[in-house]
XYZ file of C-alpha atoms in Angstrom:
341
model
C 0.113 -0.307 -0.038
C 3.045 2.627 0.720
C 4.229 1.938 -2.646
C 1.396 2.097 -4.174
C 0.723 5.551 -2.722
C 4.049 6.811 -3.281
C 3.756 5.885 -7.479
C 0.793 7.643 -7.513
C 1.679 10.721 -5.656
C 5.105 10.825 -7.510
C 2.873 10.619 -10.876
C 0.508 13.298 -9.867
C 3.276 15.572 -9.136
C 5.141 15.079 -11.890
C 2.251 15.967 -14.433
C 3.197 19.924 -14.198
C 6.178 18.722 -16.066
C 5.028 16.124 -18.292
C 1.350 16.885 -19.475
C 1.186 18.618 -22.437
C -2.167 19.374 -24.497
C -1.921 18.234 -28.195
C -3.762 21.695 -28.965
C -0.597 23.752 -27.732
C 2.588 23.955 -29.406
C 4.916 21.567 -28.467
C 7.665 22.128 -25.951
C 10.267 20.900 -24.042
C 9.320 19.888 -20.801
C 9.935 22.442 -18.057
C 8.505 23.112 -14.732
C 10.012 26.566 -14.199
C 13.176 25.399 -12.085
C 14.633 22.686 -14.443
C 13.889 21.417 -17.359
C 14.567 18.415 -19.721
C 14.859 18.166 -23.732
C 17.036 16.653 -26.266
C 20.443 18.164 -26.516
C 21.002 21.191 -28.669
C 23.562 20.739 -31.735
C 26.698 21.608 -30.994
C 27.349 25.353 -30.262
C 23.605 25.989 -30.100
C 22.096 27.142 -26.806
C 18.454 25.948 -27.374
C 16.955 22.963 -29.687
C 14.148 23.037 -32.041
C 13.060 19.538 -31.202
C 10.237 19.238 -28.481
C 10.687 15.582 -27.751
C 12.782 12.600 -29.311
C 11.546 11.254 -32.702
C 13.267 7.890 -33.534
C 12.898 5.327 -35.943
C 14.466 1.790 -36.093
C 14.001 -1.844 -36.914
C 14.275 -4.664 -34.691
C 17.772 -4.965 -33.555
C 19.335 -1.666 -34.694
C 20.659 1.115 -32.011
C 19.576 4.363 -31.837
C 22.123 7.069 -30.002
C 21.001 10.659 -29.007
C 21.846 12.786 -25.773
C 19.055 14.288 -23.378
C 19.799 17.559 -21.530
C 19.115 18.585 -17.865
C 18.922 22.177 -17.659
C 19.120 23.925 -14.240
C 17.361 27.336 -14.271
C 17.704 27.599 -10.513
C 20.199 29.884 -8.144
C 21.227 26.924 -6.194
C 23.036 23.681 -7.377
C 20.336 20.634 -7.837
C 20.588 16.800 -7.801
C 18.736 14.540 -9.773
C 17.891 10.910 -10.451
C 17.865 10.197 -14.285
C 16.289 6.784 -15.728
C 14.247 6.108 -18.615
C 10.669 4.531 -18.257
C 7.472 4.075 -20.407
C 4.432 6.554 -21.203
C 1.150 6.156 -20.598
C -1.858 7.910 -20.748
C -3.908 8.642 -17.383
C -6.707 6.734 -16.884
C -9.071 9.733 -16.317
C -8.734 12.416 -18.822
C -5.904 11.024 -21.115
C -3.476 13.133 -20.314
C 0.371 11.951 -21.265
C 2.698 10.938 -18.332
C 5.771 9.048 -17.666
C 5.753 6.560 -14.824
C 7.270 7.143 -11.606
C 10.915 5.611 -10.684
C 9.061 3.098 -8.315
C 7.184 1.726 -11.572
C 8.886 -0.834 -13.510
C 9.166 -0.169 -17.293
C 7.856 -2.752 -19.706
C 8.300 -1.439 -23.187
C 10.718 1.380 -24.382
C 11.501 2.242 -21.079
C 13.654 -0.754 -20.700
C 15.661 -0.649 -24.262
C 17.235 2.690 -23.223
C 20.818 2.743 -21.923
C 21.932 6.083 -20.318
C 25.550 6.791 -20.571
C 27.744 6.470 -17.666
C 27.166 10.361 -16.569
C 23.859 9.090 -15.388
C 25.282 6.556 -12.952
C 23.807 7.170 -9.296
C 22.868 10.914 -9.240
C 23.487 14.098 -11.474
C 24.313 17.104 -10.215
C 23.760 20.485 -12.362
C 25.222 23.618 -11.190
C 23.193 26.906 -10.612
C 22.042 28.067 -14.087
C 24.060 25.342 -15.656
C 23.169 22.127 -17.844
C 24.255 18.394 -17.972
C 24.178 16.721 -21.250
C 23.338 12.694 -20.716
C 24.112 10.515 -23.711
C 21.999 7.403 -24.248
C 21.225 4.434 -26.222
C 18.188 2.554 -27.844
C 18.871 -0.995 -28.328
C 15.450 -1.956 -30.480
C 15.349 -5.822 -29.503
C 14.885 -8.508 -32.377
C 11.582 -9.379 -31.311
C 10.062 -5.513 -31.034
C 6.595 -5.396 -32.459
C 5.929 -3.079 -35.464
C 4.252 0.297 -34.322
C 5.087 2.979 -32.065
C 6.408 2.840 -28.524
C 6.324 5.620 -26.274
C 8.389 6.597 -23.425
C 10.943 9.084 -21.901
C 13.907 10.430 -20.043
C 13.069 11.568 -16.357
C 15.026 14.036 -13.950
C 13.816 13.509 -10.538
C 14.497 16.006 -7.808
C 16.411 13.836 -5.359
C 15.137 16.519 -2.739
C 12.103 15.614 -0.876
C 9.953 18.640 -1.165
C 7.211 17.845 1.128
C 6.209 15.058 3.690
C 2.181 13.887 3.326
C 0.929 11.351 6.071
C -1.174 7.956 5.223
C -2.368 7.364 8.839
C 1.017 6.238 10.382
C 2.744 6.266 7.366
C 4.595 9.105 6.322
C 5.044 9.580 2.265
C 8.006 11.951 0.858
C 7.310 13.711 -1.983
C 9.442 14.266 -4.924
C 8.437 16.276 -8.118
C 9.918 14.822 -11.501
C 10.056 16.093 -15.088
C 10.869 14.189 -18.532
C 11.231 14.502 -21.977
C 9.093 12.320 -24.328
C 10.725 9.861 -26.750
C 8.570 8.427 -29.631
C 10.232 5.272 -31.363
C 8.445 3.698 -34.294
C 9.667 -0.133 -35.194
C 8.977 -0.136 -39.203
C 6.490 -2.980 -40.022
C 2.471 -3.504 -40.838
C 0.407 -0.341 -38.984
C -2.833 -1.183 -37.691
C -4.535 1.980 -36.376
C -7.552 0.892 -34.570
C -9.546 3.041 -31.991
C -12.973 2.223 -30.279
C -15.510 3.996 -28.010
C -17.154 1.911 -25.138
C -19.306 1.917 -22.066
C -21.363 5.463 -22.716
C -23.332 6.537 -20.006
C -25.292 9.770 -18.934
C -25.458 11.174 -15.225
C -28.043 13.704 -14.963
C -28.868 16.408 -12.403
C -32.760 18.052 -12.590
C -33.996 21.377 -10.690
C -36.622 20.245 -7.948
C -38.969 22.340 -9.632
C -38.997 21.275 -13.308
C -38.121 23.879 -15.766
C -37.421 26.521 -13.489
C -33.551 25.967 -13.714
C -31.855 24.291 -16.411
C -31.096 20.409 -15.713
C -27.137 19.397 -16.143
C -25.890 15.949 -17.343
C -22.926 14.433 -17.900
C -21.925 12.076 -20.891
C -19.108 9.416 -19.931
C -17.874 7.304 -22.283
C -14.228 5.378 -22.479
C -11.798 5.358 -25.529
C -9.444 2.410 -26.173
C -6.396 2.408 -28.503
C -6.638 -0.958 -29.927
C -3.750 -0.419 -32.727
C -0.238 0.133 -32.693
C 0.398 3.514 -33.609
C -0.230 7.024 -31.659
C -3.872 8.257 -32.603
C -5.291 12.005 -31.916
C -8.990 11.178 -31.525
C -11.753 13.500 -32.296
C -15.390 12.861 -30.825
C -18.547 14.126 -31.695
C -21.743 13.792 -29.638
C -25.546 14.038 -30.665
C -28.533 13.151 -29.144
C -32.154 12.814 -30.056
C -35.818 12.433 -28.327
C -38.843 11.125 -28.874
C -40.100 11.411 -32.816
C -36.327 11.780 -33.889
C -36.015 15.387 -32.417
C -32.498 16.456 -32.472
C -31.690 17.859 -28.505
C -27.934 17.657 -28.749
C -25.650 18.084 -31.723
C -22.045 18.677 -30.760
C -19.631 18.167 -33.838
C -15.894 16.916 -33.748
C -13.950 19.605 -32.218
C -10.175 20.016 -31.005
C -8.407 16.281 -31.099
C -8.591 14.390 -27.765
C -5.252 13.914 -26.084
C -3.032 11.596 -28.159
C -3.663 7.883 -27.259
C -0.998 5.885 -26.889
C -1.163 2.134 -28.344
C -2.845 -0.447 -25.738
C -4.410 2.209 -23.519
C -7.651 2.947 -22.190
C -8.950 6.264 -21.153
C -12.064 8.022 -19.461
C -13.527 10.982 -20.965
C -16.445 13.426 -19.582
C -18.439 16.116 -21.800
C -20.770 18.551 -19.612
C -24.200 18.863 -21.241
C -25.471 21.898 -19.321
C -29.307 22.075 -20.870
C -30.152 18.605 -20.998
C -33.867 17.584 -21.260
C -35.980 17.441 -18.478
C -38.928 15.212 -19.826
C -37.910 13.145 -22.482
C -36.592 9.746 -23.927
C -33.416 10.516 -25.081
C -30.742 8.151 -27.454
C -27.421 9.575 -26.995
C -24.351 8.703 -29.652
C -20.761 8.929 -29.297
C -18.428 9.006 -32.557
C -14.949 9.028 -32.497
C -12.567 9.277 -35.528
C -8.968 9.905 -35.909
C -7.969 12.366 -38.587
C -4.771 10.883 -39.649
C -6.028 7.736 -40.431
C -9.302 8.361 -42.414
C -10.550 4.948 -42.262
C -10.604 4.537 -38.448
C -13.768 5.476 -36.631
C -16.430 3.782 -34.098
C -19.249 4.621 -32.367
C -21.434 3.534 -29.347
C -24.381 5.012 -27.639
C -26.787 4.718 -24.717
C -30.509 5.627 -23.929
C -31.674 7.300 -20.672
C -35.334 8.754 -19.799
C -35.512 12.172 -18.405
C -37.793 12.643 -15.813
C -38.145 15.067 -12.990
C -38.073 12.414 -10.046
C -38.210 15.129 -7.323
C -41.288 16.723 -8.625
C -42.461 13.640 -9.632
C -42.095 11.846 -6.004
C -43.814 15.237 -4.528
C -46.639 14.699 -7.097
C -47.553 11.273 -6.218
C -47.044 11.600 -2.664
C -49.585 14.330 -2.884
C -51.915 12.300 -5.072
C -51.825 9.172 -2.777
C -52.796 11.633 -0.019
C -55.566 12.731 -1.469
C -56.742 9.038 -2.576
C -56.683 8.197 1.071
C -58.421 11.198 2.230
C -61.413 10.544 -0.376
C -61.512 6.621 0.650
C -61.323 7.326 4.457
C -64.514 9.757 3.838
C -66.573 7.313 1.661
C -65.944 4.405 4.322
C -67.297 7.047 6.965
C -70.355 7.944 4.827
C -70.942 3.880 4.454
C -70.373 2.812 7.697
C -74.046 0.938 9.185
C -75.762 3.150 11.501
C -76.217 1.656 15.227
C -78.608 -0.936 15.193
C -82.167 -0.303 17.717
C -82.396 -2.742 20.410
C -85.221 -5.745 19.737
C -87.859 -5.820 21.673
C -88.041 -8.973 23.948
C -91.609 -11.056 22.834
C -91.288 -13.403 25.522
C -91.429 -11.061 28.210
C -93.914 -9.127 26.618
C -96.612 -12.133 26.491
């Protein structure tokens, strides 16, 4: 449990330097104190490479170098390591695994130079270049393999307590590495598990009803895809109640990854039977598309519940009144004929 908590928190805190939305211009990973990026050409202070992009067949070796830049006024010491990339399960943001998580793919193919043995110390306002080699195994599968090289500050920047266990928090920043192994490329994308959750006002139509559409995207192929999602919904008799065409691509979805995304629906129907459809496509691969849907009944349940209670109470009152009216009057005493004789 302690290891799992440490991994999760390190991953979440490391996202500040690892998350880059595809809609924004690409930039080197930098948290304002230190940055990690491909080493600039000889004699240049900066590089025009945002990430590492390489291609190599099975059995090949690719050499490159990563630079750690210290922008602070004090010396910093880092643990440098290579690892795999993942999409965060909720939201799909790009992230590199923390040091505690063991890589299984391209992170195991990267061999850092001797400069990264142990720790790497970078002087104030200085930089350190660390060469590395990617050795593609003979049995490497075709397609995209995504990982990165991470610099984790050895300084503990905070202590958090989990019951009786104290967890040290360290920040990390990493540079992405994309490696494509030539061979058959099989892009495949699916949308699954569409759900709708609703929230309606107590009094119908006094305020807008709000809903949230949740769905899962799965990359079942061997290449990175940038999905575009379109949402639509129809009410009774085919009336269109939602038409949200595909917009800016969602976060780049890595091969084999599964992410859960949500879309707010601020003016959803309050009384209707609704069919919702989620359609996903990949602009870079026109033949790739998928759609899934769900249906729900939009009913103002709180108001309906109050109405049913009032109706039930009214019926109960009427029944009691009728019973009282129909109750027989007390019978008069019958004379004793025997005594009368």
